[in-house]
XYZ file of C-alpha atoms in Angstrom:
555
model
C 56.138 21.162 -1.551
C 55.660 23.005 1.594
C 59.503 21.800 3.217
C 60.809 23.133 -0.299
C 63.487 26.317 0.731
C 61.572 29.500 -1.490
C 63.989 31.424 -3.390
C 63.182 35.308 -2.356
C 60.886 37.068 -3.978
C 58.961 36.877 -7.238
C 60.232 37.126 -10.374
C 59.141 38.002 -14.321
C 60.633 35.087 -15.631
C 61.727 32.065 -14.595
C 63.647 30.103 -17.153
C 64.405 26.114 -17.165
C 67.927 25.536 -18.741
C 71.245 27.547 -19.625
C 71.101 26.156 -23.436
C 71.658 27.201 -26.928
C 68.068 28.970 -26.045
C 68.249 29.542 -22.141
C 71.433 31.661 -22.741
C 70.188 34.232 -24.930
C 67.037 34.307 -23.595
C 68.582 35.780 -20.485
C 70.551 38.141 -22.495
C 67.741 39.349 -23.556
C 64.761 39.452 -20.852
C 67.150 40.526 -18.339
C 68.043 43.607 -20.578
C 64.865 45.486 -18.872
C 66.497 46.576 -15.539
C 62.818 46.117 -14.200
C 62.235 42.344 -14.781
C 63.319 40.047 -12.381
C 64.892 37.251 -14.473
C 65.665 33.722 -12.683
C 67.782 30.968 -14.676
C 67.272 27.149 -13.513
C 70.371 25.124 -14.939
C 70.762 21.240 -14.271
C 74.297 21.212 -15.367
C 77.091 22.535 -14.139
C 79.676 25.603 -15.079
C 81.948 25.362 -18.184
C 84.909 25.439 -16.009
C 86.640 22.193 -18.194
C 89.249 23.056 -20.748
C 87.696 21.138 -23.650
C 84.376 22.543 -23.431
C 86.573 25.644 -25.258
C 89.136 23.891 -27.468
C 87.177 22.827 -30.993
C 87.821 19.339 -30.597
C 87.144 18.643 -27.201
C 83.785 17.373 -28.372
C 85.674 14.106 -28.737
C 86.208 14.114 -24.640
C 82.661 16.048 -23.992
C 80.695 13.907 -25.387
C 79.444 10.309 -23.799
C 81.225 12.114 -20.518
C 78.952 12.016 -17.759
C 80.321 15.665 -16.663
C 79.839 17.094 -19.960
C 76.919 14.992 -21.145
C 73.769 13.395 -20.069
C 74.639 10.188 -22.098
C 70.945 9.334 -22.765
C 70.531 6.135 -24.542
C 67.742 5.662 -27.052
C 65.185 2.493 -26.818
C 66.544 -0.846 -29.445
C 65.645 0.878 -32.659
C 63.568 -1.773 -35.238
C 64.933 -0.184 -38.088
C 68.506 0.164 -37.043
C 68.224 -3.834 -35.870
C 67.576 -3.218 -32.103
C 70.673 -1.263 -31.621
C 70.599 1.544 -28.775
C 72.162 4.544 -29.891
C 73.797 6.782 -27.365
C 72.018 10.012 -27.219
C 73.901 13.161 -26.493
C 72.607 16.435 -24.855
C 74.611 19.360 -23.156
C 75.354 19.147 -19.427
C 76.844 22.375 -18.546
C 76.656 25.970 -18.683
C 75.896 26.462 -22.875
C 74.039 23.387 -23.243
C 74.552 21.229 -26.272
C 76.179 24.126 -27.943
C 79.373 23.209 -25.697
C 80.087 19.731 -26.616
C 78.177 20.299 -30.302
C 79.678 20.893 -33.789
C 79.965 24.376 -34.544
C 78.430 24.352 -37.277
C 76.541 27.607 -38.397
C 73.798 26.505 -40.494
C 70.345 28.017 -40.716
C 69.009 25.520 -43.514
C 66.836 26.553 -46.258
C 64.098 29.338 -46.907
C 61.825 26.579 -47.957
C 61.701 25.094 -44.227
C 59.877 28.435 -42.987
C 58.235 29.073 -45.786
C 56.370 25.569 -45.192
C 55.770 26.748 -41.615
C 54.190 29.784 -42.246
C 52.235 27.608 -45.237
C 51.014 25.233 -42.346
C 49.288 28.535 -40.693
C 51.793 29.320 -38.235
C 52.145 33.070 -39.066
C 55.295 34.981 -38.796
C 57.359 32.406 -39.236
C 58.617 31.887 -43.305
C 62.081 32.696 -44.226
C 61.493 36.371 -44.937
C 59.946 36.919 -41.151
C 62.622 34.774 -39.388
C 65.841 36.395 -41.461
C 65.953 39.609 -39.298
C 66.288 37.253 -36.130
C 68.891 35.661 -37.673
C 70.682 38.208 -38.060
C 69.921 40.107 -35.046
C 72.847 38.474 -32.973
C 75.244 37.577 -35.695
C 78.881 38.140 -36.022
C 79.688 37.078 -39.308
C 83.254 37.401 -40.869
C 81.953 37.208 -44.412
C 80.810 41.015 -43.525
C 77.422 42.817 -43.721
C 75.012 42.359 -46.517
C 71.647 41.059 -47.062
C 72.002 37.570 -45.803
C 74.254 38.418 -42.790
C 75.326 41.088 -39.961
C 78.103 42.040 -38.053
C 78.491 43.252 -34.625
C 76.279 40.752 -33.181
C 77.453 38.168 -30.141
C 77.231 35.189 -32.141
C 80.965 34.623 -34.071
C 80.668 33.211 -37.189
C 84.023 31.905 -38.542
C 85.880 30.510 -41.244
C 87.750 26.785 -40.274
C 90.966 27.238 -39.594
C 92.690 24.036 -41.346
C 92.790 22.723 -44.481
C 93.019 19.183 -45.742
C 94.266 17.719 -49.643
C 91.576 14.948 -48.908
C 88.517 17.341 -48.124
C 89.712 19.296 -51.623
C 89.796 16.507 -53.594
C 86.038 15.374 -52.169
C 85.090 18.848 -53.258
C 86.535 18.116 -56.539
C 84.709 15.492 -56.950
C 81.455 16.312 -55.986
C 81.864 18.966 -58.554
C 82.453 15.899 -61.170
C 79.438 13.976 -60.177
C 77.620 17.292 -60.709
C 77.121 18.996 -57.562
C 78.430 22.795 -57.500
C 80.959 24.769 -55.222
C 78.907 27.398 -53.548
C 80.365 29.940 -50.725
C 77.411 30.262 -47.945
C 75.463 27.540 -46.922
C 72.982 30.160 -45.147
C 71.460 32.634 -47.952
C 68.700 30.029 -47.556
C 69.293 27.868 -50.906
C 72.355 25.240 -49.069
C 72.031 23.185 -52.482
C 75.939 22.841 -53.006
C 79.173 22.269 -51.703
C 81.607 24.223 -49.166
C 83.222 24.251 -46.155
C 81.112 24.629 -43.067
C 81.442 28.326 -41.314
C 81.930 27.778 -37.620
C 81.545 29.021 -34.278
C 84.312 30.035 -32.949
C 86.585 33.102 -32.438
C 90.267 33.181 -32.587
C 90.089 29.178 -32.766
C 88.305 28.771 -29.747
C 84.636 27.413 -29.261
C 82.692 29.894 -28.217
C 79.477 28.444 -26.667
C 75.816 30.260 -26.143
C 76.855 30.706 -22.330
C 80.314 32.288 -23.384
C 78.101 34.595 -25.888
C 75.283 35.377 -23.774
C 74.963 34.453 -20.632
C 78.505 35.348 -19.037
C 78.981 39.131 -19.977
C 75.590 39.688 -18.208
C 75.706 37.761 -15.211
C 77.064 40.645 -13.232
C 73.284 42.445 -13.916
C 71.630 43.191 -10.490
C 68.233 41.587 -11.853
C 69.856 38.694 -12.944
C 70.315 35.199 -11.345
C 71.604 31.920 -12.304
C 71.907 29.053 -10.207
C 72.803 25.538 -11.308
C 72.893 21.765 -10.490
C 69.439 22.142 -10.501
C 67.220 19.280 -11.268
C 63.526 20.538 -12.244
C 60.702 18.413 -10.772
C 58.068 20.250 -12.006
C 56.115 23.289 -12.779
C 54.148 25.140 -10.027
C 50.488 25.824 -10.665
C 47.270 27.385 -9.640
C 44.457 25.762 -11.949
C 46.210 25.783 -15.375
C 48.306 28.984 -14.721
C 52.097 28.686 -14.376
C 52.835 30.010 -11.133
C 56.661 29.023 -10.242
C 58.969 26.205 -10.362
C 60.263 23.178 -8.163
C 63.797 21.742 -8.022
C 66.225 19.467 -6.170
C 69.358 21.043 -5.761
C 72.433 19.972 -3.996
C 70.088 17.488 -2.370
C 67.804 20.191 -1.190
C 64.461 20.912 -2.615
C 63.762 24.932 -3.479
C 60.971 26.591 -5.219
C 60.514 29.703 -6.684
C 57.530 32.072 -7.794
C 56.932 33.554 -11.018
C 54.707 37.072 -11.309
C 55.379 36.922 -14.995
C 56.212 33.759 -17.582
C 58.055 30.418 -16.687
C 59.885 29.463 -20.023
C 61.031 25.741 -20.701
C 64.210 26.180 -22.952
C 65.629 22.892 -21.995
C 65.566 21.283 -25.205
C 63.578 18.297 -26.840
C 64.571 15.940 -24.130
C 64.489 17.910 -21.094
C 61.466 20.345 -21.759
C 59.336 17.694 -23.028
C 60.654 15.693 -19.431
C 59.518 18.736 -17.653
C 55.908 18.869 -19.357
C 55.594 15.346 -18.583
C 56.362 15.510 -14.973
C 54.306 18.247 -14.623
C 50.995 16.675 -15.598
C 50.691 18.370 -19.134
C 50.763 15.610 -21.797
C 49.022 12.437 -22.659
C 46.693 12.034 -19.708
C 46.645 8.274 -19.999
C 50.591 8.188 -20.009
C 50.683 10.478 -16.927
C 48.084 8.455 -15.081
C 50.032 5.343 -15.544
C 53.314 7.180 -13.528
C 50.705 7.911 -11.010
C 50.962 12.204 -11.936
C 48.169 14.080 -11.418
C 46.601 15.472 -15.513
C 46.752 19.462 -15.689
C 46.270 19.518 -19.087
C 45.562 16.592 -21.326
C 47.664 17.688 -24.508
C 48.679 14.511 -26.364
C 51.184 16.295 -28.842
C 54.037 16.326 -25.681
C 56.319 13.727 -26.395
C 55.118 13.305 -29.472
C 56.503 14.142 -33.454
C 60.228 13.640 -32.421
C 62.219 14.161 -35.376
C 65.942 13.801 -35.868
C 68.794 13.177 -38.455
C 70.002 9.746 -39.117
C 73.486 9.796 -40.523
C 74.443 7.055 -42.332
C 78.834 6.817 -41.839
C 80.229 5.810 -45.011
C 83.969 5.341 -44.458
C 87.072 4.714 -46.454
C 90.190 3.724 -46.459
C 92.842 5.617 -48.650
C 96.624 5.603 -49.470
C 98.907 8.462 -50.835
C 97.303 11.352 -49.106
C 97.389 12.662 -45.736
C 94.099 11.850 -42.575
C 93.999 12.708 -38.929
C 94.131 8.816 -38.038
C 97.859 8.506 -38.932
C 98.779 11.771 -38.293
C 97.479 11.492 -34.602
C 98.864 8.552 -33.999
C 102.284 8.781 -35.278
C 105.126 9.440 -32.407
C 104.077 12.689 -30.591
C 101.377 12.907 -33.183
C 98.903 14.667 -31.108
C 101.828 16.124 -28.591
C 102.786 18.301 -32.067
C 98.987 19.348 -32.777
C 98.783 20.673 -29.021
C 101.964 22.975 -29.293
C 100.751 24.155 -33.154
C 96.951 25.110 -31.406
C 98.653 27.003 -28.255
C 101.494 28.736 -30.550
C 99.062 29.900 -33.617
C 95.340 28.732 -32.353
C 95.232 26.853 -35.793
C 95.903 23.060 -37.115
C 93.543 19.742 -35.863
C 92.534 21.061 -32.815
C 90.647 24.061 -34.104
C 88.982 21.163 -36.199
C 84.909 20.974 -35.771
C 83.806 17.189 -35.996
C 83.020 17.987 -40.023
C 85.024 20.681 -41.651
C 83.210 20.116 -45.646
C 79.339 20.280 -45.833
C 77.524 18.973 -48.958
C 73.704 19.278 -49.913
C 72.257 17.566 -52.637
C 69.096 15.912 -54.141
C 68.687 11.950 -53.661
C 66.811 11.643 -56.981
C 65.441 13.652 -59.441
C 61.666 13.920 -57.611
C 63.108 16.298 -55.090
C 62.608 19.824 -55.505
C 65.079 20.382 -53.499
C 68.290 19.374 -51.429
C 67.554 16.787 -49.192
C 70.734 15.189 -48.073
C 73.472 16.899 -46.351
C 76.748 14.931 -46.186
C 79.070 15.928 -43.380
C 82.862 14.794 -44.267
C 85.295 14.198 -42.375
C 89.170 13.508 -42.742
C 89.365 11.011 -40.289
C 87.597 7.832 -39.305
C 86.125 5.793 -35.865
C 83.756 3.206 -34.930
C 81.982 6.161 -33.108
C 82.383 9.334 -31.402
C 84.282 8.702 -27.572
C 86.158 6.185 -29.759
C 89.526 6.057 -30.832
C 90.905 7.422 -34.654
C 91.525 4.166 -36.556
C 94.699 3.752 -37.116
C 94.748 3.242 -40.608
C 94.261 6.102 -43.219
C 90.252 6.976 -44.040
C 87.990 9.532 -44.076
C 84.142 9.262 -43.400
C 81.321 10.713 -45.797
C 78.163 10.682 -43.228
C 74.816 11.660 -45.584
C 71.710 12.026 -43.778
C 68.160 12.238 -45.204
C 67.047 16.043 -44.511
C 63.364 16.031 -44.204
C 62.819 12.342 -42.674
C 58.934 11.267 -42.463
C 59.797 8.706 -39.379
C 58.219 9.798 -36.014
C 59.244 9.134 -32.791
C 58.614 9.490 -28.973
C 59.981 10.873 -25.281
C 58.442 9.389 -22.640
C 58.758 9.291 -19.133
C 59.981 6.007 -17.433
C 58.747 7.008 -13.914
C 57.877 10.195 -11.749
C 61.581 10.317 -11.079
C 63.174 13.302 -12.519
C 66.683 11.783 -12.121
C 65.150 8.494 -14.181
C 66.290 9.417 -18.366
C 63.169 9.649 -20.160
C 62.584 6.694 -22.448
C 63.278 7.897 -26.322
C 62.251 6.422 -29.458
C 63.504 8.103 -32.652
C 61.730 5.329 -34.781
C 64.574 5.581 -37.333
C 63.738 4.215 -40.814
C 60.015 3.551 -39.910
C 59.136 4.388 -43.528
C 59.485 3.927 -47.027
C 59.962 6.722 -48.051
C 63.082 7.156 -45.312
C 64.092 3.744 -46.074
C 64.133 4.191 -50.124
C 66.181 7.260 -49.376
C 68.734 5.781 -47.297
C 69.101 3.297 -50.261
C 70.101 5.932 -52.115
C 72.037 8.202 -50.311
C 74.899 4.694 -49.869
C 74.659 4.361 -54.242
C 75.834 8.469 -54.277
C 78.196 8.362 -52.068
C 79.414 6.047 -53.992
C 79.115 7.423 -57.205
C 80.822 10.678 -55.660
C 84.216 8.616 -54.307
C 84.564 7.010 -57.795
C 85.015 10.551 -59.432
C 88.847 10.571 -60.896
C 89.206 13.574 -58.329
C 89.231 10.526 -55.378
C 90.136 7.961 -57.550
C 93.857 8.509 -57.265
C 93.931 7.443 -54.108
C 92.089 4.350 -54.347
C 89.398 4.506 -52.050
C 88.410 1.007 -49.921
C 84.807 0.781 -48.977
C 85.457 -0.180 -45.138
C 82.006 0.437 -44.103
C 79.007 -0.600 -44.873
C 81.696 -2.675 -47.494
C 81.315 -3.443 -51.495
C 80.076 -6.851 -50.831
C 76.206 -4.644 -50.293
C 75.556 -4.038 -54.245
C 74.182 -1.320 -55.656
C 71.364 -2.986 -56.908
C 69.946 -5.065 -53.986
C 67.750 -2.413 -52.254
C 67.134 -5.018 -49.133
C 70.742 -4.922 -48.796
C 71.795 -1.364 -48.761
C 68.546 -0.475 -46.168
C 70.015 -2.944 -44.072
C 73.451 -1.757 -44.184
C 71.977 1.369 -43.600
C 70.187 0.174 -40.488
C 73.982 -0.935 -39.312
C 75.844 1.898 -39.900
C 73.257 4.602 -38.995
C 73.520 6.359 -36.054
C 71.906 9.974 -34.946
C 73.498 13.117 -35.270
C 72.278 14.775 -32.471
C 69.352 17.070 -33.722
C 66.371 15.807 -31.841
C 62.967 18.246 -32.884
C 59.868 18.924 -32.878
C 58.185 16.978 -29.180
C 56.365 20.590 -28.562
C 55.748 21.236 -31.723
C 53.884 24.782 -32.739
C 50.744 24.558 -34.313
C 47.093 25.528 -34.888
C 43.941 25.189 -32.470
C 42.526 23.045 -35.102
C 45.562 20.325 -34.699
C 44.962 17.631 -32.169
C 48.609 17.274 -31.780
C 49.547 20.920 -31.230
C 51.488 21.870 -27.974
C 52.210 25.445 -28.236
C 50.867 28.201 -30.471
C 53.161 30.120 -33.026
C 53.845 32.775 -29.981
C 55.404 29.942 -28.178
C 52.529 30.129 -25.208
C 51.643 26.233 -24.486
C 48.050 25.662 -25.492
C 45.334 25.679 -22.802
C 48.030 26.428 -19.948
C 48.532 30.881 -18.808
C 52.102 32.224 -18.754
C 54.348 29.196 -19.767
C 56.269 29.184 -22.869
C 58.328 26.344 -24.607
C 61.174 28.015 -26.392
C 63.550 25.736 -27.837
C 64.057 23.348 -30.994
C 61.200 21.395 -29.632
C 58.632 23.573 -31.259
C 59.518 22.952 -34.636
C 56.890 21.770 -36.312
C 59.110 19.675 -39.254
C 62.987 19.269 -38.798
C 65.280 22.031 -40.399
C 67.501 20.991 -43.333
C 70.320 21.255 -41.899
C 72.126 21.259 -38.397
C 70.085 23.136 -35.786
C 71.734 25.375 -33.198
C 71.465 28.537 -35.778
C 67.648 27.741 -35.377
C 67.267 26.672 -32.119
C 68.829 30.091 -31.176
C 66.680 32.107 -33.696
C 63.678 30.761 -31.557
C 64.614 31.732 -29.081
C 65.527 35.081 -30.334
C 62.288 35.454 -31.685
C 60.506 33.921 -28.256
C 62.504 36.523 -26.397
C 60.776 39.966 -28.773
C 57.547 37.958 -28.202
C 57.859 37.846 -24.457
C 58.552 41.311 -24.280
C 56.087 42.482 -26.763
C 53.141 40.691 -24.885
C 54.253 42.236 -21.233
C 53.910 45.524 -22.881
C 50.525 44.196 -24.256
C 49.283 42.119 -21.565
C 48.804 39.661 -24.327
C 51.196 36.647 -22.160
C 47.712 34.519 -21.240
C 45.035 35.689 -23.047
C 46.965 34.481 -26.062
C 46.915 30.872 -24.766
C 43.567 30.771 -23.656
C 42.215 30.943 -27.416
C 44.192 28.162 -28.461
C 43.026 25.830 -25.639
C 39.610 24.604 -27.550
């Protein structure tokens, strides 16, 4: 792009998006006074008052300011429905508009990494990362630190209905526990958050911001990556439109994609590294033939139970009564507590769908309150909503590009309930849920299967996957379309040093290298990649080790 405007000089790293990853990753590169650290963000600044009150989600997300409202492809298995598709479009990424929700998952999901060769990666090697930027108000010990720039809180408002769904998970047999994150999460408890003094406190509010005013640091935004500069199959620089203008920039050092599972993989794609005969067909010239880009896309399906109760207080009426949400406003700006500090779950839950699993593979995220869908209004009757997802699906999806166009959403197929295996599970996640609201501790206030409705039995398995195909919708943890791996693996995309196979000095450092999904929300992890990618970075510039690394794993 010869008319492109150069941004002066060269720099160590150049890295594509202010994210849950991006963020820290600057923190941390741009700690060496000596490196030259550029950040690339598409979004814009976190300048809006709900990207910092809790439950601003509800206005972030499916907001075209906050959000860049991708849509999934009809889904076969959730009966050609689209499902909106929410990713981070700001300053802080997904972790502005996102659920708070601190949860690491279990030491079994590592453990199965480092089994599938990728060294340096099972529970015991990933812990100290963990821990390296954590703030967490349960105090030092082994499983957690203090002093970090990650807050870890306890919620700040408490609900009769969530205690009485604790109470009766505890009847159908599944325990109170304290800490989801010592890495066993089988059990029930409320979710810790992040958030300080009831505020949200995003990766950008952590990590980028109180560094911004270093001399070696730069971050611009609104910009819109069209691809990656290179000279044969080294990473050279970057390309972007910005403010209508297009502007380059050279790296000396590493160019790091920490856009996510949506964006990096976009940014692959339009780069000519991926499936050559998908890039020939958008008329991009091949770099790299690596058909794992795009590919092994793994997410959560939730599956919303909801329903409708009587003789005990939920949001719904209580924010719609007169001045209902006019009262919540003035408790959250007098104490910085009540509804408002509220993530979109406040009780977590992690069980076993049967008795073959060896262990927890739902997590149930409940919620005193009840909509058709998030952007949507509270009902206005009185509910609350039991969403169970299936941990470890075996469904595989796709991102792919719909054109050469940058601005053009990629085209993304999550292949929802493509299995048996995820299909028998869903079956039986709906007949626990509701075993669970039948417990005498719910009882008492006669619970009313709204959705998916008693009229689907217990005992028609056709039935209940199809209900589940209604009433399932994605909670927003998209994995795994750069996924780490070994040479030997056809499908691999980058190695377990996070170098991309076959390609010098360009990293992918986000949740997209996840080999298999975490069980269990993933920021936490997303941001222990990254704090991982970032000692990896700097231990290979000490060691010259940035592309001689990925040449081995090109064969």
């Amino acid at each position: 792009m010869p008319d492109a405007t150069v941004i002066s000089g060269d720099y160590d790293y150049i890295i594509v998006g202010a994210g849950s990853a991006g963020c820290l990753l600057a923190n941390r590169l741009s700690a060496e006074p000596d490196k030259r650290v550029l950040v690339l963000e598409a979004g814009g600044r976190d300048n809006w008052i709900w990207f910092h009150i809790p439950v601003g989600y509800l206005f972030a997300i499916d907001n075209p300011r906050s959000d860049w409202c991708f849509k999934t492809e009809p889904e076969p298995g959730l009966h050609g429905r689209s499902l909106n598709y929410p990713r981070g479009k700001v300053n802080g990424g997904s972790s502005a508009i996102n659920a708070m929700i601190y949860m690491r998952g279990q030491s079994a999901d590592y453990d199965h990494w480092r089994q599938l060769g990728l060294s340096g990666w099972g529970w015991s090697d990933v812990l100290p990362f963990f821990k390296k930027h954590e703030n967490h108000f349960l105090g030092a010990s082994d499983a957690h630190a203090t002093g970090g720039e990650w807050p870890i809180a306890a919620p700040r408002v408490r609900w009769d209905l969530l205690d009485a769904f604790r109470a009766a998970a505890e009847q159908a047999g599944i325990k109170s526990i304290a800490d989801f994150n010592c890495g066993d999460n089988e059990g029930c408890c409320a979710f810790h958050v992040n958030q300080k003094n009831g505020r949200r406190v995003s990766a950008a509010r952590a990590f980028l911001k109180p560094v911004l005013h270093r001399a070696n640091l730069r971050l611009e935004i609104g910009c819109l990556v069209e691809s990656i500069a290179f000279e044969g199959k080294r990473a050279v620089g970057v390309h972007w439109k910005q403010n209508g203008e297009s502007r380059k920039a050279r790296c000396r050092g590493e160019v790091i994609l920490a856009a996510g599972s949506i964006g990096s993989t976009q940014i692959l794609l339009l780069s000519g590294v991926g499936p050559g005969a998908h890039l020939q067909e958008h008329g991009i010239h091949v770099v790299l033939d690596r058909p794992g880009v795009g590919a092994n896309l793994q997410d959560h399906l939730q599956l919303r139970l909801i329903y409708k109760v009587q003789g005990i207080t939920t949001l719904n009426e209580r924010y719609h009564a007169p001045l209902g949400f006019a009262r919540m406003l003035g408790e959250y700006a007098l104490f910085r507590r009540g509804p408002l500090t509220m993530a979109p779950s406040q009780l977590g839950l992690f069980t076993r769908s049967d008795q073959d699993q060896d262990r927890a593979n739902l997590q149930y995220h409940v919620q005193p309150l009840s909509l058709d869908k998030f952007g949507d209004p509270l009902h206005k009757f009185p509910a609350f909503t039991a969403s169970v997802c299936n941990l470890r699906p075996t469904s595989r999806g796709t991102v792919r590009l719909r054109s050469r166009d940058p601005a053009d959403a990629p085209a993304i197929r999550p292949n929802y309930l493509s299995t048996d295996e995820d299909r028998r599970i869903a079956a039986q996640s709906i007949r626990l849920t509701r075993r669970i609201a039948a417990q005498p501790a719910l009882a008492r206030y006669h619970p009313d299967e709204y959705l998916p409705g008693r009229s689907v039995r217990d005992d028609d398995e056709t039935a209940l996957v199809k209900a589940a195909g209604d009433i399932g919708t994605t909670i927003f943890h998209p994995v795994g379309t750069a996924k780490m791996g070994l040479a030997s693996d056809p499908m691999t995309v980058v190695d377990e040093r996070l170098r991309v196979a076959g390609i010098e000095r360009l990293r992918v450092i986000d949740a997209s290298v996840m080999p298999t999904i975490t069980s269990g929300n993933t920021n936490a992890p997303t941001m222990m990649i990254a704090e991982k990618g970032a000692a990896m970075l700097r231990e290979d510039a000490k060691s010259g080790a940035a592309s001689a690394g990925s040449k081995s794993v090109a064969a």
